[in-house]
PDB file of C-alpha atoms in Angstrom:
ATOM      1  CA  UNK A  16       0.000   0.000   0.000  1.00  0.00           C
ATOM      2  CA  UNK A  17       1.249   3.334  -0.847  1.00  0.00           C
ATOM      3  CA  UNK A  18       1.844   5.635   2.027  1.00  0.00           C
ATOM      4  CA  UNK A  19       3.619   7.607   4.167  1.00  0.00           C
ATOM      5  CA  UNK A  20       4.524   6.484   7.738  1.00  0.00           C
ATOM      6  CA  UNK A  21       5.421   8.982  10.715  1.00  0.00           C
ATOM      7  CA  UNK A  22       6.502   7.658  13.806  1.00  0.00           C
ATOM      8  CA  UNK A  23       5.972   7.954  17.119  1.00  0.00           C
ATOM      9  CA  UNK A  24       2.352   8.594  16.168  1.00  0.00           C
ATOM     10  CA  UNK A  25       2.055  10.641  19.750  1.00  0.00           C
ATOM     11  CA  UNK A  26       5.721  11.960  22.052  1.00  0.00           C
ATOM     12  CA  UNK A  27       5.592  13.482  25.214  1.00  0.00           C
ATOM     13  CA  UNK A  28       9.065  15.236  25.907  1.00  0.00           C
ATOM     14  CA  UNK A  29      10.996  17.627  28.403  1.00  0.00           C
ATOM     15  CA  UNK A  30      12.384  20.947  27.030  1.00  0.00           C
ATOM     16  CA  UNK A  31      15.603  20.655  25.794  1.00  0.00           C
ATOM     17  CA  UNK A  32      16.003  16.690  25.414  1.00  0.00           C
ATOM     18  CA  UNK A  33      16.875  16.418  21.714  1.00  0.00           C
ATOM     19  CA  UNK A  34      14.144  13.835  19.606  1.00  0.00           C
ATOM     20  CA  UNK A  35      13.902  12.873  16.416  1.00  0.00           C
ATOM     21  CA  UNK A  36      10.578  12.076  14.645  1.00  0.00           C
ATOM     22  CA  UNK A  37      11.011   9.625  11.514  1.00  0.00           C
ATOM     23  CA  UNK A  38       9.371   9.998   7.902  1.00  0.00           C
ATOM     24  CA  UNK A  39       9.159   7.077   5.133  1.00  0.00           C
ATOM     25  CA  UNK A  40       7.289   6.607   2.419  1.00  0.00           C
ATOM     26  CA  UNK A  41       7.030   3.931  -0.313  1.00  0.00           C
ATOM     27  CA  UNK A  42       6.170   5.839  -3.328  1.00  0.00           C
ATOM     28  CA  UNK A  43       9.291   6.552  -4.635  1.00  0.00           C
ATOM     29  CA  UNK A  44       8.559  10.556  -4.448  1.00  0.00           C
ATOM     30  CA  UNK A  45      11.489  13.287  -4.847  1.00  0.00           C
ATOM     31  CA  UNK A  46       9.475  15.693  -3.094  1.00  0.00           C
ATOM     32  CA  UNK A  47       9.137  15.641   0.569  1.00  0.00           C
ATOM     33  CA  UNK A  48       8.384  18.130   3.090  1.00  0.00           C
ATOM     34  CA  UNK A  49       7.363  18.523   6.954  1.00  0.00           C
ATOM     35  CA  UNK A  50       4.482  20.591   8.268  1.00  0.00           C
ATOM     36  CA  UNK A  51       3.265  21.786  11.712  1.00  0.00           C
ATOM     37  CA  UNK A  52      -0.156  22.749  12.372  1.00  0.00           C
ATOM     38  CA  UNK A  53      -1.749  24.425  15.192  1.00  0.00           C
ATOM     39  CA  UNK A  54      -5.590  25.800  16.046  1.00  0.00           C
ATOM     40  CA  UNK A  55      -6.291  28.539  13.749  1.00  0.00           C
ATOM     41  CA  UNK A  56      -2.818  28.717  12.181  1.00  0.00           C
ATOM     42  CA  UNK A  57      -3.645  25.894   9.499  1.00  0.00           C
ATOM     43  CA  UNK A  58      -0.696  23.718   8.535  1.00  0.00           C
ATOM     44  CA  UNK A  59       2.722  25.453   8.247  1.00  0.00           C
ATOM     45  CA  UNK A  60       5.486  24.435   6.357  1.00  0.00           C
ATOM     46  CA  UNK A  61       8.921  23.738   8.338  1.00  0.00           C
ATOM     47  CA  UNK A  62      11.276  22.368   5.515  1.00  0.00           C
ATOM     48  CA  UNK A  63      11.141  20.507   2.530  1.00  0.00           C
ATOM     49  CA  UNK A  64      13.082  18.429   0.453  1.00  0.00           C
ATOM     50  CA  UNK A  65      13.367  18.452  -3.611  1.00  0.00           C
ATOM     51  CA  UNK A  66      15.156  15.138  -3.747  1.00  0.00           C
ATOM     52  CA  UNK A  67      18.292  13.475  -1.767  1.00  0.00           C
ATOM     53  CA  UNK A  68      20.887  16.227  -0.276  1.00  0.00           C
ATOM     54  CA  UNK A  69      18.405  18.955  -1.023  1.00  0.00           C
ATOM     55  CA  UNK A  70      16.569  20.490   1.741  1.00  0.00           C
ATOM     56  CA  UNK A  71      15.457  24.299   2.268  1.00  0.00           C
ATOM     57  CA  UNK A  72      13.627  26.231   4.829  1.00  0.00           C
ATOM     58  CA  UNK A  73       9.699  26.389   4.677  1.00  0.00           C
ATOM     59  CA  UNK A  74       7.811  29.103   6.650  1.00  0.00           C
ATOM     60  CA  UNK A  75       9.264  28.308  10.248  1.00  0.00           C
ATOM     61  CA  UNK A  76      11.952  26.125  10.322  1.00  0.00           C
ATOM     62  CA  UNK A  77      13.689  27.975  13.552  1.00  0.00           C
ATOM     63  CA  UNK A  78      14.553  25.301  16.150  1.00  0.00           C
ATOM     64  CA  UNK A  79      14.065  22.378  13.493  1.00  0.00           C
ATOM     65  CA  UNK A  80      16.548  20.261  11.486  1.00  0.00           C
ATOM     66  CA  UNK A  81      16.124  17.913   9.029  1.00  0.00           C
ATOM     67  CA  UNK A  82      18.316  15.521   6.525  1.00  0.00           C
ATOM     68  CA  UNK A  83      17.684  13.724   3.167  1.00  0.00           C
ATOM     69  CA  UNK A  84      20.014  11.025   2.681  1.00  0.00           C
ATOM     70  CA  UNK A  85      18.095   8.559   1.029  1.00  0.00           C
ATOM     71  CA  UNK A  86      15.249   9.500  -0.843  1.00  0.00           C
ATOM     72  CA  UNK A  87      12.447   7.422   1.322  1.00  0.00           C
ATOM     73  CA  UNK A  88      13.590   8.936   4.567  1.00  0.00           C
ATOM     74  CA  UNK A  89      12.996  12.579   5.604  1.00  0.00           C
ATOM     75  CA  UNK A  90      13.439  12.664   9.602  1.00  0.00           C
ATOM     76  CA  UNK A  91      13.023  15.753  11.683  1.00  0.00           C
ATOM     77  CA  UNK A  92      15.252  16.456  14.674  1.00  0.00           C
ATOM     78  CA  UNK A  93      14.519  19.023  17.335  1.00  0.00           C
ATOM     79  CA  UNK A  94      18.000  19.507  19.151  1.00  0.00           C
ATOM     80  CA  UNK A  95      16.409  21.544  22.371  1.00  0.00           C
ATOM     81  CA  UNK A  96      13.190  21.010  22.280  1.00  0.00           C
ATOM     82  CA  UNK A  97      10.868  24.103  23.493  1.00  0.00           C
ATOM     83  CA  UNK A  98       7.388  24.299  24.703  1.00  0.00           C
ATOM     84  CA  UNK A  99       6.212  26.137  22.097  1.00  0.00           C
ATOM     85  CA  UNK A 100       7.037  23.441  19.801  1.00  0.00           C
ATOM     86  CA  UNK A 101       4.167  21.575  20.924  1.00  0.00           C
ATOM     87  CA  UNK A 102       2.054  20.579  17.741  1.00  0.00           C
ATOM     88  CA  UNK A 103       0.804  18.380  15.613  1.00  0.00           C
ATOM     89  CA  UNK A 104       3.287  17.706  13.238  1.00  0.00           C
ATOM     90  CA  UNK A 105       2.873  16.148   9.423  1.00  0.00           C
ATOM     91  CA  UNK A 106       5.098  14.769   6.905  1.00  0.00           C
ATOM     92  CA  UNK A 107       4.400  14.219   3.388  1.00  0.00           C
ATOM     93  CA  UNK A 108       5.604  13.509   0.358  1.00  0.00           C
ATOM     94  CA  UNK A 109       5.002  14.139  -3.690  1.00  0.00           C
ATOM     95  CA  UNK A 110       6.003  13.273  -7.047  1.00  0.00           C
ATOM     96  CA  UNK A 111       7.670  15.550  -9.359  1.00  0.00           C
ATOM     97  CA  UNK A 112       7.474  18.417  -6.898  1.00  0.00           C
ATOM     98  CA  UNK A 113       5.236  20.395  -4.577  1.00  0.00           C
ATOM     99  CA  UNK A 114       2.549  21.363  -7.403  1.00  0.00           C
ATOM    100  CA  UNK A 115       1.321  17.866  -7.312  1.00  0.00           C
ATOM    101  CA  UNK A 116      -1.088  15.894  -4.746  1.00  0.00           C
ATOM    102  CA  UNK A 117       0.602  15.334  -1.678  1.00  0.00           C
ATOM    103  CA  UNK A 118       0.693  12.181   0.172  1.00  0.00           C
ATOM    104  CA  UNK A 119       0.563  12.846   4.310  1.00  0.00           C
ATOM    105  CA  UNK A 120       1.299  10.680   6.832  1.00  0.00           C
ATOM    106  CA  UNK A 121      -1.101  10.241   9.818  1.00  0.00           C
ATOM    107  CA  UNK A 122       0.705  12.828  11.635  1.00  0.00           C
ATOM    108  CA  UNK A 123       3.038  13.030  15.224  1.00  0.00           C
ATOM    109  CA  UNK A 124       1.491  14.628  18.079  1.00  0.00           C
ATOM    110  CA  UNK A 125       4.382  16.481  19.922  1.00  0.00           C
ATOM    111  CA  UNK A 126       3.864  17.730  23.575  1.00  0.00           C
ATOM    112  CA  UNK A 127       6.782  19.429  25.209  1.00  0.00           C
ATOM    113  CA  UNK A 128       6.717  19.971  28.900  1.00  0.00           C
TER     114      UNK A 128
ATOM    115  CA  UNK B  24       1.446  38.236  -0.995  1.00  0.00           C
ATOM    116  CA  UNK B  25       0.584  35.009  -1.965  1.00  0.00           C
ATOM    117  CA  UNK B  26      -2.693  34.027   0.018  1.00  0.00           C
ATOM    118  CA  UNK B  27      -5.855  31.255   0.240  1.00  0.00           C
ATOM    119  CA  UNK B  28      -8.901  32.629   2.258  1.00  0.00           C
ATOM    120  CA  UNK B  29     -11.417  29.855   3.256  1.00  0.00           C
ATOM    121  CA  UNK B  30     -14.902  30.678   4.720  1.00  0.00           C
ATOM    122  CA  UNK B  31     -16.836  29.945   6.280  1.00  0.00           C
ATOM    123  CA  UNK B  32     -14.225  29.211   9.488  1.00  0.00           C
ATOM    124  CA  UNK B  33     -16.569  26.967  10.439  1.00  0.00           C
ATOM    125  CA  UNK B  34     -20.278  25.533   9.584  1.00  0.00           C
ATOM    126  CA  UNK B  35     -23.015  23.380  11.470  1.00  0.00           C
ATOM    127  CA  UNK B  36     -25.620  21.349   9.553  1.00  0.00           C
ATOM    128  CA  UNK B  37     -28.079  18.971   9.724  1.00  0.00           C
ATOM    129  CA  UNK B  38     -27.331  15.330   8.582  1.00  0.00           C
ATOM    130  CA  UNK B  39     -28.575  14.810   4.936  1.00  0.00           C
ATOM    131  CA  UNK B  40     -28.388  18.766   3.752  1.00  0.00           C
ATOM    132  CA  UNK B  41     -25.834  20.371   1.644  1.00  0.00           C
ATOM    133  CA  UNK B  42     -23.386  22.899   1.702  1.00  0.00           C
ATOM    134  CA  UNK B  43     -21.058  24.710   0.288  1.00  0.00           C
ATOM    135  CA  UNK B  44     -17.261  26.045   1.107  1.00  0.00           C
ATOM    136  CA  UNK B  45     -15.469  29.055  -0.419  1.00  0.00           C
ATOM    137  CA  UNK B  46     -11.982  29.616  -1.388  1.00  0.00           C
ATOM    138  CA  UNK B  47     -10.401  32.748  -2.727  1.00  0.00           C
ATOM    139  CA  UNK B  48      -6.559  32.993  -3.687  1.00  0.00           C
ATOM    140  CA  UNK B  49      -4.263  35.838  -4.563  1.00  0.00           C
ATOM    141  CA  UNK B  50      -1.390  33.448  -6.112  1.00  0.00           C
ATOM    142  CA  UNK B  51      -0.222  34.442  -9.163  1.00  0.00           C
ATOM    143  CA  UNK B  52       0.629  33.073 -11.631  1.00  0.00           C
ATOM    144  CA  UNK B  53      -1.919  29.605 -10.780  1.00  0.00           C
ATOM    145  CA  UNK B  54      -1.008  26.118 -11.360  1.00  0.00           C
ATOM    146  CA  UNK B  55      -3.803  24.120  -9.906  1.00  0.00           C
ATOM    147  CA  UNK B  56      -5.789  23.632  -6.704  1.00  0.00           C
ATOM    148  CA  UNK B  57      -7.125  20.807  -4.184  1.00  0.00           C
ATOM    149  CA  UNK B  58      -9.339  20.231  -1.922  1.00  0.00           C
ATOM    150  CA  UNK B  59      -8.503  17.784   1.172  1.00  0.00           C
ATOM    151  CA  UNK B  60     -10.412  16.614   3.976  1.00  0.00           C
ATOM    152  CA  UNK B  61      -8.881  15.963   6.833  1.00  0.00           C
ATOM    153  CA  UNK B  62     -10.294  14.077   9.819  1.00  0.00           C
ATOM    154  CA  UNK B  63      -9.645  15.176  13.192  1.00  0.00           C
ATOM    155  CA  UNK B  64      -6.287  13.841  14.344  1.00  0.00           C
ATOM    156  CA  UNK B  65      -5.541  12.463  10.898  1.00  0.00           C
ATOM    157  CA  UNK B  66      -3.705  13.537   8.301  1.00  0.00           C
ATOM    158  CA  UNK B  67      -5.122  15.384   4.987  1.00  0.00           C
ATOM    159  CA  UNK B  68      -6.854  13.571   2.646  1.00  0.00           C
ATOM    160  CA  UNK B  69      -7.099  14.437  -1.269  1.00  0.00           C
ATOM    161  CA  UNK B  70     -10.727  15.058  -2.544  1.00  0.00           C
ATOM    162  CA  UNK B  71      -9.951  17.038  -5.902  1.00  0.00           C
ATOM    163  CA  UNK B  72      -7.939  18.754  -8.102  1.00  0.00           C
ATOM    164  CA  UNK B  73      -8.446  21.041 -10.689  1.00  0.00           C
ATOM    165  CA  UNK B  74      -5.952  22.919 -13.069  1.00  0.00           C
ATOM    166  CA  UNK B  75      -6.647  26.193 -14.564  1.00  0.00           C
ATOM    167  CA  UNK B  76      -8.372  24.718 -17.433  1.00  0.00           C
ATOM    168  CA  UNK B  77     -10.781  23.254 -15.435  1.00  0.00           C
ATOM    169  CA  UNK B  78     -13.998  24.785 -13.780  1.00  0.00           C
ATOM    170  CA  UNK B  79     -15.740  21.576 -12.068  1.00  0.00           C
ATOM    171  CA  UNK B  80     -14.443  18.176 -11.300  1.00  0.00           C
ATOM    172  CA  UNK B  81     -16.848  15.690  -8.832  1.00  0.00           C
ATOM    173  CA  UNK B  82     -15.507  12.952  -6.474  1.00  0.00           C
ATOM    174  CA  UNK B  83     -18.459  11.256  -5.162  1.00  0.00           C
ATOM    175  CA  UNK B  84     -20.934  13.278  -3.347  1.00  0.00           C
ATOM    176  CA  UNK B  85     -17.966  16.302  -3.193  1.00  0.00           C
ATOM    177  CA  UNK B  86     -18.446  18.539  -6.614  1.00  0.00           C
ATOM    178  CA  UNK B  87     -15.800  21.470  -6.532  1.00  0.00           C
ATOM    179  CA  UNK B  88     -15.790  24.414  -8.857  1.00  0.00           C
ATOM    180  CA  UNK B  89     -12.812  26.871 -10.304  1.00  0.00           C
ATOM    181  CA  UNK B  90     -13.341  30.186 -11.754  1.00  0.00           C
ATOM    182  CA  UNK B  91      -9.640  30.981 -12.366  1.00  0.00           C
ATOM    183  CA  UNK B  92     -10.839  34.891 -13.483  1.00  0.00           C
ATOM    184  CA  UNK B  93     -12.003  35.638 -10.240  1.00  0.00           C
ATOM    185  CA  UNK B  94      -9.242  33.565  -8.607  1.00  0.00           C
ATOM    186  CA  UNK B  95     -12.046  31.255  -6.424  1.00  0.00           C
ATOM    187  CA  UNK B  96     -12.876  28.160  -5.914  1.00  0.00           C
ATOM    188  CA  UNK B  97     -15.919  26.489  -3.960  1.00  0.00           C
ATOM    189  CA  UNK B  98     -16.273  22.821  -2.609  1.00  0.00           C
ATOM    190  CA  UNK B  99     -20.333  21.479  -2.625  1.00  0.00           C
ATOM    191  CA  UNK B 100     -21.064  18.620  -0.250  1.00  0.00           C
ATOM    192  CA  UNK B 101     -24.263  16.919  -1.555  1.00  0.00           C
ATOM    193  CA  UNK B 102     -26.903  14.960   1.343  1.00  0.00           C
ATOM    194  CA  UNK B 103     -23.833  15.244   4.061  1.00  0.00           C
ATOM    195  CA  UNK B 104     -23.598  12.063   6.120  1.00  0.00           C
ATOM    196  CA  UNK B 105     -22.562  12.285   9.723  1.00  0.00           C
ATOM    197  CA  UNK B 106     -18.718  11.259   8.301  1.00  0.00           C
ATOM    198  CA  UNK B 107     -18.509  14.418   6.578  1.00  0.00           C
ATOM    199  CA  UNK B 108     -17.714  15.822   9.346  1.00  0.00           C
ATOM    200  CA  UNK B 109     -13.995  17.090   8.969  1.00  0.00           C
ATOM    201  CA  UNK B 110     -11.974  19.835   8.450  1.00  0.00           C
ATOM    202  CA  UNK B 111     -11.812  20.783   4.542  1.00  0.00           C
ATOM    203  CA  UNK B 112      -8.780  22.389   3.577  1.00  0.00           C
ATOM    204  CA  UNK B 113      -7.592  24.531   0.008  1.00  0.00           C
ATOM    205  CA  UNK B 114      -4.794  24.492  -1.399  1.00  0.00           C
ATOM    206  CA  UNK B 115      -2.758  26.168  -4.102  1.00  0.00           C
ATOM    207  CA  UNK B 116       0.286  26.230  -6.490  1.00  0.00           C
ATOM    208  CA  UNK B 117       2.085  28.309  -8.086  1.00  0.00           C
ATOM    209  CA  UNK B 118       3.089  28.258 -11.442  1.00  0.00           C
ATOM    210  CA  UNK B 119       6.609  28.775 -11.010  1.00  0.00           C
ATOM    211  CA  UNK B 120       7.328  27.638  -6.697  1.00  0.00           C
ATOM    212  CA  UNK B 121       8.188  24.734  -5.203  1.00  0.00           C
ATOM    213  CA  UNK B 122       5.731  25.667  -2.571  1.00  0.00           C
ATOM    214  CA  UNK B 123       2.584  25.326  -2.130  1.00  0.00           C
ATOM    215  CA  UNK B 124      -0.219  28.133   0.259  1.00  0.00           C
ATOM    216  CA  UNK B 125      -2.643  26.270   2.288  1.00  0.00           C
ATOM    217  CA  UNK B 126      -5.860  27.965   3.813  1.00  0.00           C
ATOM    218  CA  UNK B 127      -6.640  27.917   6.761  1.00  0.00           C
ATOM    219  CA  UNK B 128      -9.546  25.230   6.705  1.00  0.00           C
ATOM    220  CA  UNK B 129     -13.284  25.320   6.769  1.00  0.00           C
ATOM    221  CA  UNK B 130     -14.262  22.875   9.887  1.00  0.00           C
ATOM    222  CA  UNK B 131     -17.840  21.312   9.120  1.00  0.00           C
ATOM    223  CA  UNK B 132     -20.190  19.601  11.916  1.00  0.00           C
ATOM    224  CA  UNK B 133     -22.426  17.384  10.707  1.00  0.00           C
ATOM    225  CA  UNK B 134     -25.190  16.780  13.048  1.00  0.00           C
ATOM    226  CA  UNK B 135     -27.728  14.152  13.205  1.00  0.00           C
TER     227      UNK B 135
END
């Protein structure tokens, strides 16, 4: 089955303890890119990925990381985590770039404490 | 500015009526547009999408509508069923950007 897979599917965390959150999908798509979204903000983009060793900064990428280093895998690494990083966080991915249907996963609910 | 505008925020109805969402974008120049639903929790689901050439396209009960001139867009749910009951969200592309403007969602009760 085609999809995309986030896990942990829900993470509670202290402030500052560094966590990774894992993206894979089976589609073969260049084009991946994470997401937060928060009540009344809609979804916001963090970064995104064009293909392998290309990543760039969505609209708030400040206190995220991320790596492409094989083209299934997009994970996304908070090195301090911060309270006000508490959100519900999406990956997804796309063929032949962003103007295309996306794929999401089923989303990461992040709280940190 | 490149910007999607949904309304209504959000919209109660009775189980078997219909109802429409709106969309209106500012980006410039337009590639296409979708419609997702997304359950609550969940992540967003694909209903349609439509390209510029393009000025209705149906998925089921869900009929959407383009009128690129205008630059809007509106989603029609026909005899809602209690699982319609979602968050519908719009979405556009540019022409020429790798990224994509989301709105900000249209949440819809259905009640029975």
């Amino acid at each position: 089955e085609a999809q995309v897979t986030q896990n942990p599917r829900y993470l509670i965390t202290v402030t500052g303890k560094k966590l990774t959150v894992t993206c894979s999908q089976n589609m073969n798509h260049e084009y991946m890119s994470w997401y937060r979204q928060d009540p009344g903000l809609g979804l916001r983009q963090i970064y995104y990925s064009m293909n392998v060793e290309v990543t760039d900064k969505g609209d708030v990428p400040e206190g995220y990381k991320v790596s492409r280093k094989e083209k299934r895998n997009f994970p996304l690494i908070l090195e301090s985590p911060s309270p006000n990083q508490t959100s519900l966080y999406f990956c997804a991915s796309s063929t032949q770039g962003s103007g295309y249907g996306y794929t999401f996963g089923s989303g990461t609910r992040l709280t940190v404490v | 500015k490149n910007q999607v505008e949904q309304s209504p925020q959000s919209l109660i109805i009775l189980e078997g009526k219909n109802c429409t969402l709106q969309c209106n974008y500012t980006v410039s120049p337009f590639s296409n547009l979708r419609w997702y639903k997304q359950d609550t929790g969940r992540g967003p689901v694909s209903l349609t999408i439509m390209t510029f050439s393009e000025n209705t396209k149906s998925n089921g009960r869900y009929t959407a509508t383009l009128d690129a001139d205008t630059k809007q867009s509106s989603l029609h749910i026909t005899a809602s069923q209690l699982s319609d009951s979602a968050s519908y969200i719009c979405v556009v592309s540019g022409e020429y950007s790798d990224k994509i403007i989301f709105g900000k969602g249209t949440r819809l009760h259905i009640l029975p």
